[in-house]
Amino acid sequence: MNRFKRLPLPALRIFEAAGRTCSFALAARELDLSPSAVSHAIRKLETGAELTLFTRSARTIALTAEGALLLEHVQRGLEEMSRGFAMAISETTVPLRLHVAPTFATQWLIPRLARFVREHPGIDLRISASTDYATFENDDFDLDIVYGEPRRSAHEKTPLLIEELTPLCSPELAPSIRSMQDLYAQTLIKSDGQSVQWKGWFAANDLLTPSHYGLAFDRSSMAISAAVDGLGVVLESTLLAQREIAAGKLVAPLRGLSNSVRYVGHYLVHPRRHRQHDAFTQFKRWLLEELAAGEER
């Protein structure tokens, strides 16, 4: 173990850039070094650690299994150091940076955010929404709320809630849907980004899947809005449509008459740290409590 204490920190930073980009040239450009300096630093690191971190060919490099494992830990270590320096020298509150799946942000989080802000006035929140995964390695975000099963990583992931997918429509349209077969005469609204589609719901109810759909959207929020406006029936999560259901803008005409699809739709993902800062802990606790309270209402 003593040999690891002598590994130079600059070489680890160079390794992180080279491993993340899988390119000595890109790492050199990022760090304002020459490609030969990057290559030399990696060779020195491999010699000191007695490990082969990259496989090399004429034009490409790739991480070995040992290199990929080391990269995860080096990235977490650099992130922790960066955060520690920021907290030590900052005269202002370190912001809590959230990355959120777009529909979860607009349909669930933002309508409830006033409560969190009111209860925690000293927390500086920064929120970004996209379908991409959050970048923790570059210290861009503290946590990510993702839709669907997260990709494999060393980060901690927490399933948020078992969601129910059931047909939803406007109250005006509901009287024309008294049985599952009545859906064949309706305009069915698709959410293309949804992991469970109408095909899965019809299969769960032993019915043939229609071959034609009237409307399709790439965001569930748009599909929900279309259903509110009476444009058709949407298969959607009652969690994401909770506000519209509570306001009476959407109803579930086949609930109790059909098999709903139940699955874990969203996960909370964040780096594993020995100590999380207070804003992170408070937001995570509030999020889980709000989800649990909504399920009980």
mmCIF file of N, CA, C and O in Angstrom, residues 180-256:
data_model
loop_
_atom_site.group_PDB
_atom_site.id
_atom_site.type_symbol
_atom_site.label_atom_id
_atom_site.label_comp_id
_atom_site.label_asym_id
_atom_site.label_seq_id
_atom_site.Cartn_x
_atom_site.Cartn_y
_atom_site.Cartn_z
ATOM 1 N N MET A 180 -63.224 -1.515 -21.050
ATOM 2 C CA MET A 180 -61.930 -1.443 -21.722
ATOM 3 C C MET A 180 -62.094 -1.428 -23.240
ATOM 4 O O MET A 180 -61.339 -0.766 -23.944
ATOM 5 N N GLN A 181 -63.105 -2.123 -23.750
ATOM 6 C CA GLN A 181 -63.325 -2.176 -25.194
ATOM 7 C C GLN A 181 -63.694 -0.812 -25.769
ATOM 8 O O GLN A 181 -63.466 -0.555 -26.956
ATOM 9 N N ASP A 182 -64.215 0.070 -24.930
ATOM 10 C CA ASP A 182 -64.581 1.410 -25.406
ATOM 11 C C ASP A 182 -63.352 2.213 -25.848
ATOM 12 O O ASP A 182 -63.486 3.195 -26.591
ATOM 13 N N LEU A 183 -62.178 1.807 -25.404
ATOM 14 C CA LEU A 183 -60.964 2.530 -25.801
ATOM 15 C C LEU A 183 -60.691 2.430 -27.296
ATOM 16 O O LEU A 183 -60.052 3.314 -27.877
ATOM 17 N N TYR A 184 -61.184 1.354 -27.929
ATOM 18 C CA TYR A 184 -60.941 1.189 -29.359
ATOM 19 C C TYR A 184 -61.594 2.287 -30.190
ATOM 20 O O TYR A 184 -61.188 2.550 -31.321
ATOM 21 N N ALA A 185 -62.604 2.944 -29.631
ATOM 22 C CA ALA A 185 -63.300 4.013 -30.347
ATOM 23 C C ALA A 185 -62.742 5.388 -29.993
ATOM 24 O O ALA A 185 -63.238 6.407 -30.494
ATOM 25 N N GLN A 186 -61.693 5.427 -29.142
ATOM 26 C CA GLN A 186 -61.148 6.700 -28.678
ATOM 27 C C GLN A 186 -59.811 7.014 -29.347
ATOM 28 O O GLN A 186 -59.118 6.130 -29.858
ATOM 29 N N THR A 187 -59.457 8.295 -29.317
ATOM 30 C CA THR A 187 -58.109 8.703 -29.719
ATOM 31 C C THR A 187 -57.169 8.405 -28.561
ATOM 32 O O THR A 187 -57.356 8.921 -27.455
ATOM 33 N N LEU A 188 -56.187 7.553 -28.788
ATOM 34 C CA LEU A 188 -55.238 7.192 -27.742
ATOM 35 C C LEU A 188 -53.978 8.041 -27.880
ATOM 36 O O LEU A 188 -53.379 8.108 -28.953
ATOM 37 N N ILE A 189 -53.597 8.671 -26.805
ATOM 38 C CA ILE A 189 -52.449 9.581 -26.798
ATOM 39 C C ILE A 189 -51.230 8.831 -26.273
ATOM 40 O O ILE A 189 -51.270 8.223 -25.204
ATOM 41 N N LYS A 190 -50.128 8.871 -27.026
ATOM 42 C CA LYS A 190 -48.890 8.190 -26.642
ATOM 43 C C LYS A 190 -47.872 9.182 -26.086
ATOM 44 O O LYS A 190 -47.771 10.309 -26.553
ATOM 45 N N SER A 191 -47.122 8.710 -25.085
ATOM 46 C CA SER A 191 -45.929 9.427 -24.622
ATOM 47 C C SER A 191 -44.733 8.605 -25.078
ATOM 48 O O SER A 191 -44.439 7.550 -24.512
ATOM 49 N N ASP A 192 -44.060 9.054 -26.123
ATOM 50 C CA ASP A 192 -42.998 8.247 -26.739
ATOM 51 C C ASP A 192 -41.846 7.950 -25.791
ATOM 52 O O ASP A 192 -41.182 6.920 -25.907
ATOM 53 N N GLY A 193 -41.582 8.846 -24.846
ATOM 54 C CA GLY A 193 -40.463 8.632 -23.941
ATOM 55 C C GLY A 193 -40.779 7.700 -22.785
ATOM 56 O O GLY A 193 -39.910 7.387 -21.982
ATOM 57 N N GLN A 194 -41.998 7.253 -22.694
ATOM 58 C CA GLN A 194 -42.435 6.420 -21.580
ATOM 59 C C GLN A 194 -41.953 4.984 -21.761
ATOM 60 O O GLN A 194 -42.026 4.430 -22.856
ATOM 61 N N SER A 195 -41.480 4.361 -20.695
ATOM 62 C CA SER A 195 -40.938 3.004 -20.809
ATOM 63 C C SER A 195 -42.022 1.955 -20.995
ATOM 64 O O SER A 195 -41.772 0.886 -21.559
ATOM 65 N N VAL A 196 -43.228 2.223 -20.520
ATOM 66 C CA VAL A 196 -44.360 1.314 -20.721
ATOM 67 C C VAL A 196 -45.375 2.020 -21.615
ATOM 68 O O VAL A 196 -45.886 3.082 -21.267
ATOM 69 N N GLN A 197 -45.658 1.431 -22.752
ATOM 70 C CA GLN A 197 -46.555 2.044 -23.727
ATOM 71 C C GLN A 197 -47.934 1.384 -23.664
ATOM 72 O O GLN A 197 -48.180 0.450 -22.904
ATOM 73 N N TRP A 198 -48.848 1.861 -24.514
ATOM 74 C CA TRP A 198 -50.199 1.290 -24.583
ATOM 75 C C TRP A 198 -50.142 -0.215 -24.837
ATOM 76 O O TRP A 198 -50.957 -0.980 -24.320
ATOM 77 N N LYS A 199 -49.177 -0.646 -25.637
ATOM 78 C CA LYS A 199 -49.052 -2.082 -25.937
ATOM 79 C C LYS A 199 -48.934 -2.894 -24.653
ATOM 80 O O LYS A 199 -49.553 -3.972 -24.514
ATOM 81 N N GLY A 200 -48.154 -2.412 -23.701
ATOM 82 C CA GLY A 200 -47.991 -3.113 -22.434
ATOM 83 C C GLY A 200 -49.270 -3.134 -21.617
ATOM 84 O O GLY A 200 -49.579 -4.136 -20.958
ATOM 85 N N TRP A 201 -50.018 -2.030 -21.643
ATOM 86 C CA TRP A 201 -51.281 -1.988 -20.892
ATOM 87 C C TRP A 201 -52.307 -2.937 -21.496
ATOM 88 O O TRP A 201 -52.976 -3.692 -20.768
ATOM 89 N N PHE A 202 -52.457 -2.937 -22.829
ATOM 90 C CA PHE A 202 -53.414 -3.841 -23.466
ATOM 91 C C PHE A 202 -53.026 -5.296 -23.215
ATOM 92 O O PHE A 202 -53.882 -6.152 -22.970
ATOM 93 N N ALA A 203 -51.713 -5.598 -23.246
ATOM 94 C CA ALA A 203 -51.257 -6.967 -22.975
ATOM 95 C C ALA A 203 -51.576 -7.373 -21.543
ATOM 96 O O ALA A 203 -51.973 -8.520 -21.283
ATOM 97 N N ALA A 204 -51.410 -6.440 -20.603
ATOM 98 C CA ALA A 204 -51.710 -6.737 -19.203
ATOM 99 C C ALA A 204 -53.188 -7.010 -18.979
ATOM 100 O O ALA A 204 -53.568 -7.621 -17.966
ATOM 101 N N ASN A 205 -54.027 -6.558 -19.919
ATOM 102 C CA ASN A 205 -55.472 -6.761 -19.809
ATOM 103 C C ASN A 205 -56.005 -7.766 -20.842
ATOM 104 O O ASN A 205 -57.210 -7.822 -21.098
ATOM 105 N N ASP A 206 -55.065 -8.538 -21.441
ATOM 106 C CA ASP A 206 -55.426 -9.602 -22.392
ATOM 107 C C ASP A 206 -56.269 -9.077 -23.552
ATOM 108 O O ASP A 206 -57.252 -9.706 -23.970
ATOM 109 N N LEU A 207 -55.871 -7.917 -24.070
ATOM 110 C CA LEU A 207 -56.582 -7.311 -25.195
ATOM 111 C C LEU A 207 -55.617 -7.087 -26.350
ATOM 112 O O LEU A 207 -54.411 -6.919 -26.149
ATOM 113 N N LEU A 208 -56.163 -7.066 -27.558
ATOM 114 C CA LEU A 208 -55.355 -6.760 -28.731
ATOM 115 C C LEU A 208 -54.979 -5.287 -28.721
ATOM 116 O O LEU A 208 -55.784 -4.427 -28.355
ATOM 117 N N THR A 209 -53.755 -4.993 -29.130
ATOM 118 C CA THR A 209 -53.293 -3.608 -29.170
ATOM 119 C C THR A 209 -53.766 -2.949 -30.453
ATOM 120 O O THR A 209 -53.597 -3.509 -31.539
ATOM 121 N N PRO A 210 -54.367 -1.766 -30.371
ATOM 122 C CA PRO A 210 -54.769 -1.056 -31.599
ATOM 123 C C PRO A 210 -53.556 -0.769 -32.481
ATOM 124 O O PRO A 210 -52.441 -0.567 -31.980
ATOM 125 N N SER A 211 -53.786 -0.748 -33.755
ATOM 126 C CA SER A 211 -52.682 -0.479 -34.691
ATOM 127 C C SER A 211 -52.542 1.007 -34.989
ATOM 128 O O SER A 211 -51.559 1.424 -35.599
ATOM 129 N N HIS A 212 -53.493 1.829 -34.546
ATOM 130 C CA HIS A 212 -53.459 3.258 -34.869
ATOM 131 C C HIS A 212 -53.620 4.085 -33.607
ATOM 132 O O HIS A 212 -54.430 3.780 -32.742
ATOM 133 N N TYR A 213 -52.797 5.128 -33.511
ATOM 134 C CA TYR A 213 -52.907 6.091 -32.410
ATOM 135 C C TYR A 213 -53.091 7.480 -33.008
ATOM 136 O O TYR A 213 -52.482 7.819 -34.025
ATOM 137 N N GLY A 214 -53.897 8.251 -32.355
ATOM 138 C CA GLY A 214 -54.201 9.559 -32.923
ATOM 139 C C GLY A 214 -53.139 10.602 -32.677
ATOM 140 O O GLY A 214 -52.863 11.447 -33.522
ATOM 141 N N LEU A 215 -52.503 10.558 -31.491
ATOM 142 C CA LEU A 215 -51.531 11.590 -31.119
ATOM 143 C C LEU A 215 -50.348 10.955 -30.390
ATOM 144 O O LEU A 215 -50.515 10.010 -29.631
ATOM 145 N N ALA A 216 -49.176 11.508 -30.626
ATOM 146 C CA ALA A 216 -47.976 11.053 -29.919
ATOM 147 C C ALA A 216 -47.116 12.264 -29.574
ATOM 148 O O ALA A 216 -46.972 13.186 -30.374
ATOM 149 N N PHE A 217 -46.559 12.266 -28.362
ATOM 150 C CA PHE A 217 -45.716 13.358 -27.893
ATOM 151 C C PHE A 217 -44.427 12.773 -27.318
ATOM 152 O O PHE A 217 -44.416 11.653 -26.819
ATOM 153 N N ASP A 218 -43.351 13.546 -27.371
ATOM 154 C CA ASP A 218 -42.094 13.059 -26.812
ATOM 155 C C ASP A 218 -41.893 13.492 -25.366
ATOM 156 O O ASP A 218 -40.853 13.234 -24.778
ATOM 157 N N ARG A 219 -42.876 14.133 -24.783
ATOM 158 C CA ARG A 219 -42.856 14.489 -23.372
ATOM 159 C C ARG A 219 -44.192 14.127 -22.750
ATOM 160 O O ARG A 219 -45.251 14.449 -23.282
ATOM 161 N N SER A 220 -44.151 13.477 -21.594
ATOM 162 C CA SER A 220 -45.386 13.116 -20.904
ATOM 163 C C SER A 220 -46.187 14.352 -20.498
ATOM 164 O O SER A 220 -47.416 14.313 -20.456
ATOM 165 N N SER A 221 -45.495 15.449 -20.188
ATOM 166 C CA SER A 221 -46.209 16.666 -19.793
ATOM 167 C C SER A 221 -47.124 17.159 -20.910
ATOM 168 O O SER A 221 -48.244 17.625 -20.652
ATOM 169 N N MET A 222 -46.665 17.047 -22.162
ATOM 170 C CA MET A 222 -47.500 17.462 -23.293
ATOM 171 C C MET A 222 -48.665 16.498 -23.489
ATOM 172 O O MET A 222 -49.787 16.910 -23.804
ATOM 173 N N ALA A 223 -48.405 15.203 -23.304
ATOM 174 C CA ALA A 223 -49.471 14.212 -23.446
ATOM 175 C C ALA A 223 -50.550 14.430 -22.388
ATOM 176 O O ALA A 223 -51.751 14.321 -22.663
ATOM 177 N N ILE A 224 -50.135 14.748 -21.169
ATOM 178 C CA ILE A 224 -51.090 15.017 -20.091
ATOM 179 C C ILE A 224 -51.919 16.256 -20.414
ATOM 180 O O ILE A 224 -53.138 16.273 -20.237
ATOM 181 N N SER A 225 -51.262 17.306 -20.904
ATOM 182 C CA SER A 225 -51.982 18.537 -21.275
ATOM 183 C C SER A 225 -53.000 18.266 -22.379
ATOM 184 O O SER A 225 -54.114 18.807 -22.361
ATOM 185 N N ALA A 226 -52.629 17.427 -23.346
ATOM 186 C CA ALA A 226 -53.554 17.097 -24.435
ATOM 187 C C ALA A 226 -54.781 16.376 -23.905
ATOM 188 O O ALA A 226 -55.911 16.626 -24.345
ATOM 189 N N ALA A 227 -54.578 15.481 -22.937
ATOM 190 C CA ALA A 227 -55.712 14.774 -22.345
ATOM 191 C C ALA A 227 -56.599 15.724 -21.557
ATOM 192 O O ALA A 227 -57.839 15.620 -21.604
ATOM 193 N N VAL A 228 -56.001 16.660 -20.834
ATOM 194 C CA VAL A 228 -56.777 17.667 -20.094
ATOM 195 C C VAL A 228 -57.664 18.462 -21.047
ATOM 196 O O VAL A 228 -58.814 18.793 -20.728
ATOM 197 N N ASP A 229 -57.154 18.754 -22.230
ATOM 198 C CA ASP A 229 -57.914 19.527 -23.215
ATOM 199 C C ASP A 229 -58.912 18.686 -23.992
ATOM 200 O O ASP A 229 -59.524 19.173 -24.953
ATOM 201 N N GLY A 230 -59.073 17.414 -23.604
ATOM 202 C CA GLY A 230 -60.089 16.582 -24.221
ATOM 203 C C GLY A 230 -59.723 16.000 -25.568
ATOM 204 O O GLY A 230 -60.606 15.594 -26.329
ATOM 205 N N LEU A 231 -58.421 15.940 -25.878
ATOM 206 C CA LEU A 231 -58.005 15.450 -27.188
ATOM 207 C C LEU A 231 -57.956 13.930 -27.281
ATOM 208 O O LEU A 231 -57.764 13.382 -28.363
ATOM 209 N N GLY A 232 -58.114 13.244 -26.160
ATOM 210 C CA GLY A 232 -58.095 11.799 -26.192
ATOM 211 C C GLY A 232 -57.787 11.222 -24.821
ATOM 212 O O GLY A 232 -57.886 11.913 -23.800
ATOM 213 N N VAL A 233 -57.415 9.941 -24.820
ATOM 214 C CA VAL A 233 -57.111 9.212 -23.586
ATOM 215 C C VAL A 233 -55.611 8.954 -23.536
ATOM 216 O O VAL A 233 -55.027 8.462 -24.502
ATOM 217 N N VAL A 234 -54.997 9.273 -22.413
ATOM 218 C CA VAL A 234 -53.554 9.071 -22.268
ATOM 219 C C VAL A 234 -53.301 7.975 -21.242
ATOM 220 O O VAL A 234 -54.024 7.858 -20.244
ATOM 221 N N LEU A 235 -52.305 7.139 -21.508
ATOM 222 C CA LEU A 235 -51.849 6.166 -20.519
ATOM 223 C C LEU A 235 -50.705 6.825 -19.769
ATOM 224 O O LEU A 235 -49.624 7.028 -20.317
ATOM 225 N N GLU A 236 -50.958 7.164 -18.521
ATOM 226 C CA GLU A 236 -49.953 7.962 -17.822
ATOM 227 C C GLU A 236 -49.904 7.623 -16.342
ATOM 228 O O GLU A 236 -50.832 7.037 -15.775
ATOM 229 N N SER A 237 -48.813 8.011 -15.723
ATOM 230 C CA SER A 237 -48.598 7.784 -14.296
ATOM 231 C C SER A 237 -49.496 8.701 -13.468
ATOM 232 O O SER A 237 -49.546 9.915 -13.694
ATOM 233 N N THR A 238 -50.179 8.109 -12.502
ATOM 234 C CA THR A 238 -51.015 8.934 -11.630
ATOM 235 C C THR A 238 -50.157 9.842 -10.749
ATOM 236 O O THR A 238 -50.656 10.839 -10.229
ATOM 237 N N LEU A 239 -48.873 9.507 -10.576
ATOM 238 C CA LEU A 239 -47.970 10.394 -9.838
ATOM 239 C C LEU A 239 -47.733 11.669 -10.628
ATOM 240 O O LEU A 239 -47.841 12.780 -10.101
ATOM 241 N N LEU A 240 -47.414 11.531 -11.916
ATOM 242 C CA LEU A 240 -47.122 12.702 -12.737
ATOM 243 C C LEU A 240 -48.381 13.522 -13.014
ATOM 244 O O LEU A 240 -48.301 14.726 -13.252
ATOM 245 N N ALA A 241 -49.534 12.874 -13.015
ATOM 246 C CA ALA A 241 -50.798 13.582 -13.277
ATOM 247 C C ALA A 241 -51.549 13.870 -11.984
ATOM 248 O O ALA A 241 -52.737 14.204 -12.014
ATOM 249 N N GLN A 242 -50.848 13.788 -10.857
ATOM 250 C CA GLN A 242 -51.483 13.949 -9.550
ATOM 251 C C GLN A 242 -52.202 15.285 -9.407
ATOM 252 O O GLN A 242 -53.334 15.364 -8.893
ATOM 253 N N ARG A 243 -51.572 16.340 -9.886
ATOM 254 C CA ARG A 243 -52.173 17.672 -9.754
ATOM 255 C C ARG A 243 -53.444 17.776 -10.578
ATOM 256 O O ARG A 243 -54.464 18.306 -10.104
ATOM 257 N N GLU A 244 -53.435 17.262 -11.810
ATOM 258 C CA GLU A 244 -54.616 17.328 -12.679
ATOM 259 C C GLU A 244 -55.752 16.451 -12.144
ATOM 260 O O GLU A 244 -56.930 16.823 -12.233
ATOM 261 N N ILE A 245 -55.395 15.306 -11.565
ATOM 262 C CA ILE A 245 -56.422 14.430 -10.988
ATOM 263 C C ILE A 245 -57.047 15.085 -9.768
ATOM 264 O O ILE A 245 -58.273 15.085 -9.588
ATOM 265 N N ALA A 246 -56.198 15.674 -8.898
ATOM 266 C CA ALA A 246 -56.696 16.328 -7.691
ATOM 267 C C ALA A 246 -57.601 17.512 -8.022
ATOM 268 O O ALA A 246 -58.575 17.795 -7.299
ATOM 269 N N ALA A 247 -57.302 18.203 -9.132
ATOM 270 C CA ALA A 247 -58.108 19.366 -9.535
ATOM 271 C C ALA A 247 -59.349 18.968 -10.327
ATOM 272 O O ALA A 247 -60.153 19.842 -10.695
ATOM 273 N N GLY A 248 -59.520 17.673 -10.612
ATOM 274 C CA GLY A 248 -60.676 17.219 -11.368
ATOM 275 C C GLY A 248 -60.561 17.436 -12.858
ATOM 276 O O GLY A 248 -61.544 17.273 -13.589
ATOM 277 N N LYS A 249 -59.342 17.752 -13.325
ATOM 278 C CA LYS A 249 -59.149 17.964 -14.764
ATOM 279 C C LYS A 249 -58.959 16.648 -15.518
ATOM 280 O O LYS A 249 -59.168 16.592 -16.725
ATOM 281 N N LEU A 250 -58.522 15.631 -14.789
ATOM 282 C CA LEU A 250 -58.380 14.294 -15.362
ATOM 283 C C LEU A 250 -59.026 13.279 -14.435
ATOM 284 O O LEU A 250 -59.007 13.444 -13.204
ATOM 285 N N VAL A 251 -59.586 12.229 -15.017
ATOM 286 C CA VAL A 251 -60.164 11.135 -14.243
ATOM 287 C C VAL A 251 -59.645 9.818 -14.810
ATOM 288 O O VAL A 251 -59.141 9.760 -15.938
ATOM 289 N N ALA A 252 -59.781 8.754 -14.022
ATOM 290 C CA ALA A 252 -59.344 7.422 -14.441
ATOM 291 C C ALA A 252 -60.585 6.545 -14.597
ATOM 292 O O ALA A 252 -60.990 5.866 -13.655
ATOM 293 N N PRO A 253 -61.213 6.548 -15.774
ATOM 294 C CA PRO A 253 -62.513 5.878 -15.940
ATOM 295 C C PRO A 253 -62.460 4.359 -15.795
ATOM 296 O O PRO A 253 -63.503 3.741 -15.510
ATOM 297 N N LEU A 254 -61.281 3.760 -15.980
ATOM 298 C CA LEU A 254 -61.199 2.295 -15.930
ATOM 299 C C LEU A 254 -60.488 1.779 -14.680
ATOM 300 O O LEU A 254 -60.209 0.595 -14.574
ATOM 301 N N ARG A 255 -60.228 2.656 -13.752
ATOM 302 C CA ARG A 255 -59.596 2.220 -12.509
ATOM 303 C C ARG A 255 -60.572 1.326 -11.751
ATOM 304 O O ARG A 255 -61.719 1.697 -11.512
ATOM 305 N N GLY A 256 -60.129 0.162 -11.377
ATOM 306 C CA GLY A 256 -61.010 -0.806 -10.725
ATOM 307 C C GLY A 256 -61.673 -1.753 -11.710
ATOM 308 O O GLY A 256 -62.178 -2.804 -11.320
#
